mmCIF file of C-alpha atoms in Angstrom:
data_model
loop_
_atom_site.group_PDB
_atom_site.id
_atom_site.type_symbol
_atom_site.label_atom_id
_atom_site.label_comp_id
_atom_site.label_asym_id
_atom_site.label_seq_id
_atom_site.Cartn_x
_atom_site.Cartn_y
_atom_site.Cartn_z
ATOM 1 C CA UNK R 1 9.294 -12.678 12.255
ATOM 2 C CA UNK R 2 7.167 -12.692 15.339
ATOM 3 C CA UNK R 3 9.080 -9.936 16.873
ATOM 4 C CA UNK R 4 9.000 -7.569 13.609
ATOM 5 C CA UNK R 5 6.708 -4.488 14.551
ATOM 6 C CA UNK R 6 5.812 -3.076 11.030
ATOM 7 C CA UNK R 7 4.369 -0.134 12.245
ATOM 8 C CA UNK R 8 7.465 1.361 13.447
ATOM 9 C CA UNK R 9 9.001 0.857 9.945
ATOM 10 C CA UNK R 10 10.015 4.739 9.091
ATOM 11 C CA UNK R 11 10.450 5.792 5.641
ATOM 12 C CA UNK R 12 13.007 8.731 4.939
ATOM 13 C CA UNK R 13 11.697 10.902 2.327
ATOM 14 C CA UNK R 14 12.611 15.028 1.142
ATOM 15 C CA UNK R 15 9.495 16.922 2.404
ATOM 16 C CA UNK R 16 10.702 19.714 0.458
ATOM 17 C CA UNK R 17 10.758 17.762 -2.493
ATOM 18 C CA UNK R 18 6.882 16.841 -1.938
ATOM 19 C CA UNK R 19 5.802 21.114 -1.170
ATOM 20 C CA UNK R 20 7.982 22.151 -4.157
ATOM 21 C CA UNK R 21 5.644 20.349 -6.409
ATOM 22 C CA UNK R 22 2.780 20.511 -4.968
ATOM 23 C CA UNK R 23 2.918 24.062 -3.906
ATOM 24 C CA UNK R 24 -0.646 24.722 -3.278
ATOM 25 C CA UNK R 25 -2.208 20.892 -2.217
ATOM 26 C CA UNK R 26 -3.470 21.415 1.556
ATOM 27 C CA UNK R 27 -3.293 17.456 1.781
ATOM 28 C CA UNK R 28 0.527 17.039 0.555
ATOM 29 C CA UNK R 29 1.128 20.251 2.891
ATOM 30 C CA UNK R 30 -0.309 18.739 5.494
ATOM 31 C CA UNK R 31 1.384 15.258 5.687
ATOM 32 C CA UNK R 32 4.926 16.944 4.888
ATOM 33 C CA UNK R 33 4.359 19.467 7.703
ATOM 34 C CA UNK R 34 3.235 16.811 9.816
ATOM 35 C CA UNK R 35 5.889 14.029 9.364
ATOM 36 C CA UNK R 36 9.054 16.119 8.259
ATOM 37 C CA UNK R 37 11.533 13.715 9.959
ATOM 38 C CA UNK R 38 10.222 10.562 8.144
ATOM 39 C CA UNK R 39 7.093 8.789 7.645
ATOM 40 C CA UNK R 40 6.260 5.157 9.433
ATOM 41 C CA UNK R 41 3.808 2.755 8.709
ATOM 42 C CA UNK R 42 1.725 3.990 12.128
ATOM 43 C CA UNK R 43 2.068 7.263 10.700
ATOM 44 C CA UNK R 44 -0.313 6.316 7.483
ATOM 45 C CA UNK R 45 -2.365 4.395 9.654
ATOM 46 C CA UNK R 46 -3.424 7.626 12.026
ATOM 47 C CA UNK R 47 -4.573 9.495 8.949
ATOM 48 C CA UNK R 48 -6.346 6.633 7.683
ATOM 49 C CA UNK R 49 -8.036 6.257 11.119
ATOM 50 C CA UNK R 50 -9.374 10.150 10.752
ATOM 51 C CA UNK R 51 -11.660 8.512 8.030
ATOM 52 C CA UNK R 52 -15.326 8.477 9.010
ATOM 53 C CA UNK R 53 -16.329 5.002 7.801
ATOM 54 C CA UNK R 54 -20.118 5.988 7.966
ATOM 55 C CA UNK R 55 -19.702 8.990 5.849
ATOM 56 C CA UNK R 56 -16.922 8.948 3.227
ATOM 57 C CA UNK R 57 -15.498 11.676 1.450
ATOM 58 C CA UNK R 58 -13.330 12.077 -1.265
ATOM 59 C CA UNK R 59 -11.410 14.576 0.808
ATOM 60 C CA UNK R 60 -10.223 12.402 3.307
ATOM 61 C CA UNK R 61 -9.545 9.056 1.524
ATOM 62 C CA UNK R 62 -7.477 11.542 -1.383
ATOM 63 C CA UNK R 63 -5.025 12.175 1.781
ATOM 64 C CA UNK R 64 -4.827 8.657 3.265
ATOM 65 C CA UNK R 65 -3.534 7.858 -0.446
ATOM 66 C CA UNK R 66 -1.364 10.264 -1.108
ATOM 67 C CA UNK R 67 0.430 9.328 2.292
ATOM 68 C CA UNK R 68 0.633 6.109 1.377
ATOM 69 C CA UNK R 69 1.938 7.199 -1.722
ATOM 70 C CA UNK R 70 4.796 9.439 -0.236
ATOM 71 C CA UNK R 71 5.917 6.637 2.411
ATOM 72 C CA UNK R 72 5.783 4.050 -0.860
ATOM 73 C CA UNK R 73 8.214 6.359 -2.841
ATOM 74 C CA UNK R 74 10.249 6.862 -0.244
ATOM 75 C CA UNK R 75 13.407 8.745 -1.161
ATOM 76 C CA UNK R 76 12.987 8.410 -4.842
ATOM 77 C CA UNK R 77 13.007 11.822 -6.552
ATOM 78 C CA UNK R 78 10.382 10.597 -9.531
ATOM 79 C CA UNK R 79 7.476 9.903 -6.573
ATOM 80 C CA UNK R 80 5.752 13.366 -7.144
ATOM 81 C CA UNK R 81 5.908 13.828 -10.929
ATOM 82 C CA UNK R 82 4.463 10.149 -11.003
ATOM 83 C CA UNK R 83 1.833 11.222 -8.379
ATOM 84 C CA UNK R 84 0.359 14.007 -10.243
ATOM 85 C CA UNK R 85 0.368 11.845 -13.072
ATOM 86 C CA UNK R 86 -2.421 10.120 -10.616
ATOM 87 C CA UNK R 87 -3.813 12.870 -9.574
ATOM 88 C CA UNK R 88 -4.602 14.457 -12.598
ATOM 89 C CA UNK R 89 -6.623 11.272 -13.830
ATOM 90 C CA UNK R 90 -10.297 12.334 -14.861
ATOM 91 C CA UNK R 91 -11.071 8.607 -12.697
ATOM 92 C CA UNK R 92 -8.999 9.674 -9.501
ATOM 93 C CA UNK R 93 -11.506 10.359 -7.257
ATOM 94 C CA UNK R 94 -14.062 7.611 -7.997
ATOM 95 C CA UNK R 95 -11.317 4.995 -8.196
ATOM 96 C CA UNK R 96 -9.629 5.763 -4.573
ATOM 97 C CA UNK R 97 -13.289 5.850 -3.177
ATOM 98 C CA UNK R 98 -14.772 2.502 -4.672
ATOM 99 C CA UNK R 99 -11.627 0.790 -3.790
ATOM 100 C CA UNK R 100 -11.733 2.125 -0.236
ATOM 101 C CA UNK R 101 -15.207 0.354 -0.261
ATOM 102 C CA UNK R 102 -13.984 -2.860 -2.290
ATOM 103 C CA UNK R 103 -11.082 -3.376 0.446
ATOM 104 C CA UNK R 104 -13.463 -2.470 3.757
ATOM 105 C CA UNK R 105 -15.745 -5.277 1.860
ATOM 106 C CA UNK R 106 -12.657 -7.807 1.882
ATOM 107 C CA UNK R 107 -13.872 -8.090 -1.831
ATOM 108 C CA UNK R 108 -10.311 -7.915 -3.269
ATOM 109 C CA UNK R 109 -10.100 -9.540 -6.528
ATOM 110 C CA UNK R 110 -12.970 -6.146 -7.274
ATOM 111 C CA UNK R 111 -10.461 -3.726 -5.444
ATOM 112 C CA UNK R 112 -7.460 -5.152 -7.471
ATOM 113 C CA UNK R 113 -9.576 -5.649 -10.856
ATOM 114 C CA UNK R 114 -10.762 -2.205 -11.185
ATOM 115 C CA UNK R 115 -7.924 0.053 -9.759
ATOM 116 C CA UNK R 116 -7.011 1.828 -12.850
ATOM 117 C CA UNK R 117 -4.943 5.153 -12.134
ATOM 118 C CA UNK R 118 -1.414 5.706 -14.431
ATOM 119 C CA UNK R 119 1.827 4.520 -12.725
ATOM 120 C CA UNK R 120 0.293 3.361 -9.910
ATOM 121 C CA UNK R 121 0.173 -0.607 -10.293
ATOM 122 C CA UNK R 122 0.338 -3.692 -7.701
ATOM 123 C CA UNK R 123 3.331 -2.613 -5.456
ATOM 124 C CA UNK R 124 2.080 0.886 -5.253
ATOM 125 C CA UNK R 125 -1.774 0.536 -4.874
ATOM 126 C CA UNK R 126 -1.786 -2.760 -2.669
ATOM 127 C CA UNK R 127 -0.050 -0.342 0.117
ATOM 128 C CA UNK R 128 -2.971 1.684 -0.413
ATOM 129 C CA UNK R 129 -5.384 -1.405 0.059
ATOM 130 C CA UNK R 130 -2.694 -2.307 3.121
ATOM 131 C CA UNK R 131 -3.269 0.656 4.769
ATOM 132 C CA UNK R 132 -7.283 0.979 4.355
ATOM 133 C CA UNK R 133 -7.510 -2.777 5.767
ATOM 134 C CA UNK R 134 -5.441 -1.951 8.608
ATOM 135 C CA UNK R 135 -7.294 0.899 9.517
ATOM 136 C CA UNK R 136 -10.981 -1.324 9.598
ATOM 137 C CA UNK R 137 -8.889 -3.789 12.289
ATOM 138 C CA UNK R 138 -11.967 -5.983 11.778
ATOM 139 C CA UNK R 139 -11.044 -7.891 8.456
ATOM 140 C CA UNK R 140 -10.841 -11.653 8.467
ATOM 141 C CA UNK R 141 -7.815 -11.092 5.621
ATOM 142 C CA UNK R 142 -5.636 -8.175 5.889
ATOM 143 C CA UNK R 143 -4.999 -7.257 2.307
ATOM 144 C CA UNK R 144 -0.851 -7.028 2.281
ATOM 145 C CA UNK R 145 1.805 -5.124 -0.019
ATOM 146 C CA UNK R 146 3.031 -6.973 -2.977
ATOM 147 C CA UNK R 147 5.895 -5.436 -4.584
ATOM 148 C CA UNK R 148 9.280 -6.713 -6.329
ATOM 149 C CA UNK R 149 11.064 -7.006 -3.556
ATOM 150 C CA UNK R 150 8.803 -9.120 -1.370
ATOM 151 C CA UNK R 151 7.819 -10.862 -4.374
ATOM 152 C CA UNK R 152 11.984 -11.985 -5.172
ATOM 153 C CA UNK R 153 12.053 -12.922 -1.647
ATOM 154 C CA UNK R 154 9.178 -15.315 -2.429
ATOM 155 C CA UNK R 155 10.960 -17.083 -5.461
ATOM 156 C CA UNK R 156 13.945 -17.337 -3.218
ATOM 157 C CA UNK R 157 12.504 -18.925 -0.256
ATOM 158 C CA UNK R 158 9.800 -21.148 -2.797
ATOM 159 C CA UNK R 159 12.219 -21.896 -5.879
ATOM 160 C CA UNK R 160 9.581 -22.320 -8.576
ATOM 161 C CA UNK R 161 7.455 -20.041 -10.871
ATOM 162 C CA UNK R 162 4.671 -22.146 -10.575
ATOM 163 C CA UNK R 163 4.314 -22.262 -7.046
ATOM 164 C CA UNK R 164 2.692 -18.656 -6.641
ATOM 165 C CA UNK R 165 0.958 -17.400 -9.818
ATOM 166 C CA UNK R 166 2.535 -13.495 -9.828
ATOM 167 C CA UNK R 167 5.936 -14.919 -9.774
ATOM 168 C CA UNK R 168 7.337 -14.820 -12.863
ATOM 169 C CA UNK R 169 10.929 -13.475 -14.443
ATOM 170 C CA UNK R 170 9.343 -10.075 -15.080
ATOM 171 C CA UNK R 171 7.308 -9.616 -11.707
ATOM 172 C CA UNK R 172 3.894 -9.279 -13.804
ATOM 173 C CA UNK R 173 1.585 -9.673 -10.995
ATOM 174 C CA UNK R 174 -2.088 -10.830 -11.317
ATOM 175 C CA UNK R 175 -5.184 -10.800 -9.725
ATOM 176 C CA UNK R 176 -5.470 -14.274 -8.597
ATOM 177 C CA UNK R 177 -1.525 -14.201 -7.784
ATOM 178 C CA UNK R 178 -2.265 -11.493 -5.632
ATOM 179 C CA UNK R 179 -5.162 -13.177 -3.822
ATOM 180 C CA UNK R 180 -3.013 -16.367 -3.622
ATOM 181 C CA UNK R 181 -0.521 -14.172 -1.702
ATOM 182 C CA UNK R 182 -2.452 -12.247 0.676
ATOM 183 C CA UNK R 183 -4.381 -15.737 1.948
ATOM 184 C CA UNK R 184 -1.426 -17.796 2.377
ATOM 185 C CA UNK R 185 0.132 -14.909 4.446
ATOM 186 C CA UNK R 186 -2.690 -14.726 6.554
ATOM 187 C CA UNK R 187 -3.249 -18.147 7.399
ATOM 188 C CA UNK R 188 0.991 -18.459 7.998
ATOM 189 C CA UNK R 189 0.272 -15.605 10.380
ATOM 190 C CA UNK R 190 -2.112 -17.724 12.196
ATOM 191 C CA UNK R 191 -0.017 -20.569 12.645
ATOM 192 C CA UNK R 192 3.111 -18.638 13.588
ATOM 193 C CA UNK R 193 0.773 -16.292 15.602
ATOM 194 C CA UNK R 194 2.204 -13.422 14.487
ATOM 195 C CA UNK R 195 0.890 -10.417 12.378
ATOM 196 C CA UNK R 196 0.529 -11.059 8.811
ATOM 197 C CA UNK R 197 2.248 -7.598 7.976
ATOM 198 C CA UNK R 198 5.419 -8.755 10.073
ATOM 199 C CA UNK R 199 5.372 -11.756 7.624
ATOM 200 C CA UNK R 200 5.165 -8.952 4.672
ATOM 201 C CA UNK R 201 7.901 -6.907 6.580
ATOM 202 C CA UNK R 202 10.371 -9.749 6.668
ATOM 203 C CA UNK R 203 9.758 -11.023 3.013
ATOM 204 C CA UNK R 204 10.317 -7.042 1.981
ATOM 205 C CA UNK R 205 13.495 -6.758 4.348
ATOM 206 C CA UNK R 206 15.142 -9.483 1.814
ATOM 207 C CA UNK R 207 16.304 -13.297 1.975
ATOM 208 C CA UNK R 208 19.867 -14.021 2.510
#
């Protein structure tokens, strides 16, 4: 685990795929352009660092989530019709900003409890509170990704339902689950003095 660098964790994905939809969106453009052989984790993390954190604008939060978007989808061909499913929400722009603020806060169970865009749930928008919390480097918790498989790697390794609240036979993940998750990560981090995200990285890369 200690010697897991998450950051250099590249994502193939069809840029083509990403323009063809989204003819016209500078930010899309820009990110496909930018990354065409693959998108890392560092990758989402330099756009996120172009943020101003004095002065924030919708502009330039809407393109640190949309790459975290594109490197979360990956390969699958259903990522951009599910994005502008997002997109097109009347809430899209206040949502991605107030959660930017919830997460630079560290007040995560508001982040988690009022992110409300369609298809865009726990394993998609905790990589979006990953990456904002990685970019403020200052964060006494580093808010981590939850998704199905880190979660299954978690019921393997723990072996009961009740041990960590979001585990259940359907993956229905919950606030305090997810708040559960992201501390005990942490403070494993600390005692294996390691990065939390290589923690996260190993429980995604599977058990067994």
């Amino acid at each position: 685990i200690i010697q897991l660098n998450p950051l250099v964790q590249t994502i193939q994905y069809n840029p083509q795929n990403w323009i063809n939809n989204f003819p016209i969106d500078v930010d899309i453009n820009f990110i496909c352009k930018t990354y065409p052989q693959g998108i890392s984790r560092n990758n989402v993390l330099e756009i996120a660092q172009q943020i101003d954190h004095h002065n924030i604008q919708a502009d330039s939060i809407r393109r640190l989530f949309l790459s975290a978007m594109i490197w979360g989808y990956g390969s699958a061909g259903y990522g951009p019709w599910r994005v502008n499913q997002m997109l097109n929400a009347a809430n899209f722009d206040d949502v991605i900003i107030e959660t930017y603020n919830f997460v630079s806060n560290e007040q995560f169970n508001d982040a988690y409890n009022n992110f409300e865009l369609p298809w865009c749930k726990t394993p998609f928008f905790s990589k979006y509170f990953y990456f904002i919390g990685l970019s403020r480097g200052n964060l006494n918790i580093l808010p981590l990704i939850l998704d199905k498989r880190v979660a299954n790697s978690l019921f393997i390794l723990l072996g009961h339902v009740e041990v960590l609240q979001f585990i259940t036979p359907h993956f229905n993940y919950t606030c305090n689950g997810y708040i559960q998750y992201i501390q005990e990560i942490n403070n494993c981090a600390i005692h294996f003095q390691c990065r939390p995200d290589s923690i996260e990285l190993f429980l995604f890369n599977g058990i067994g």
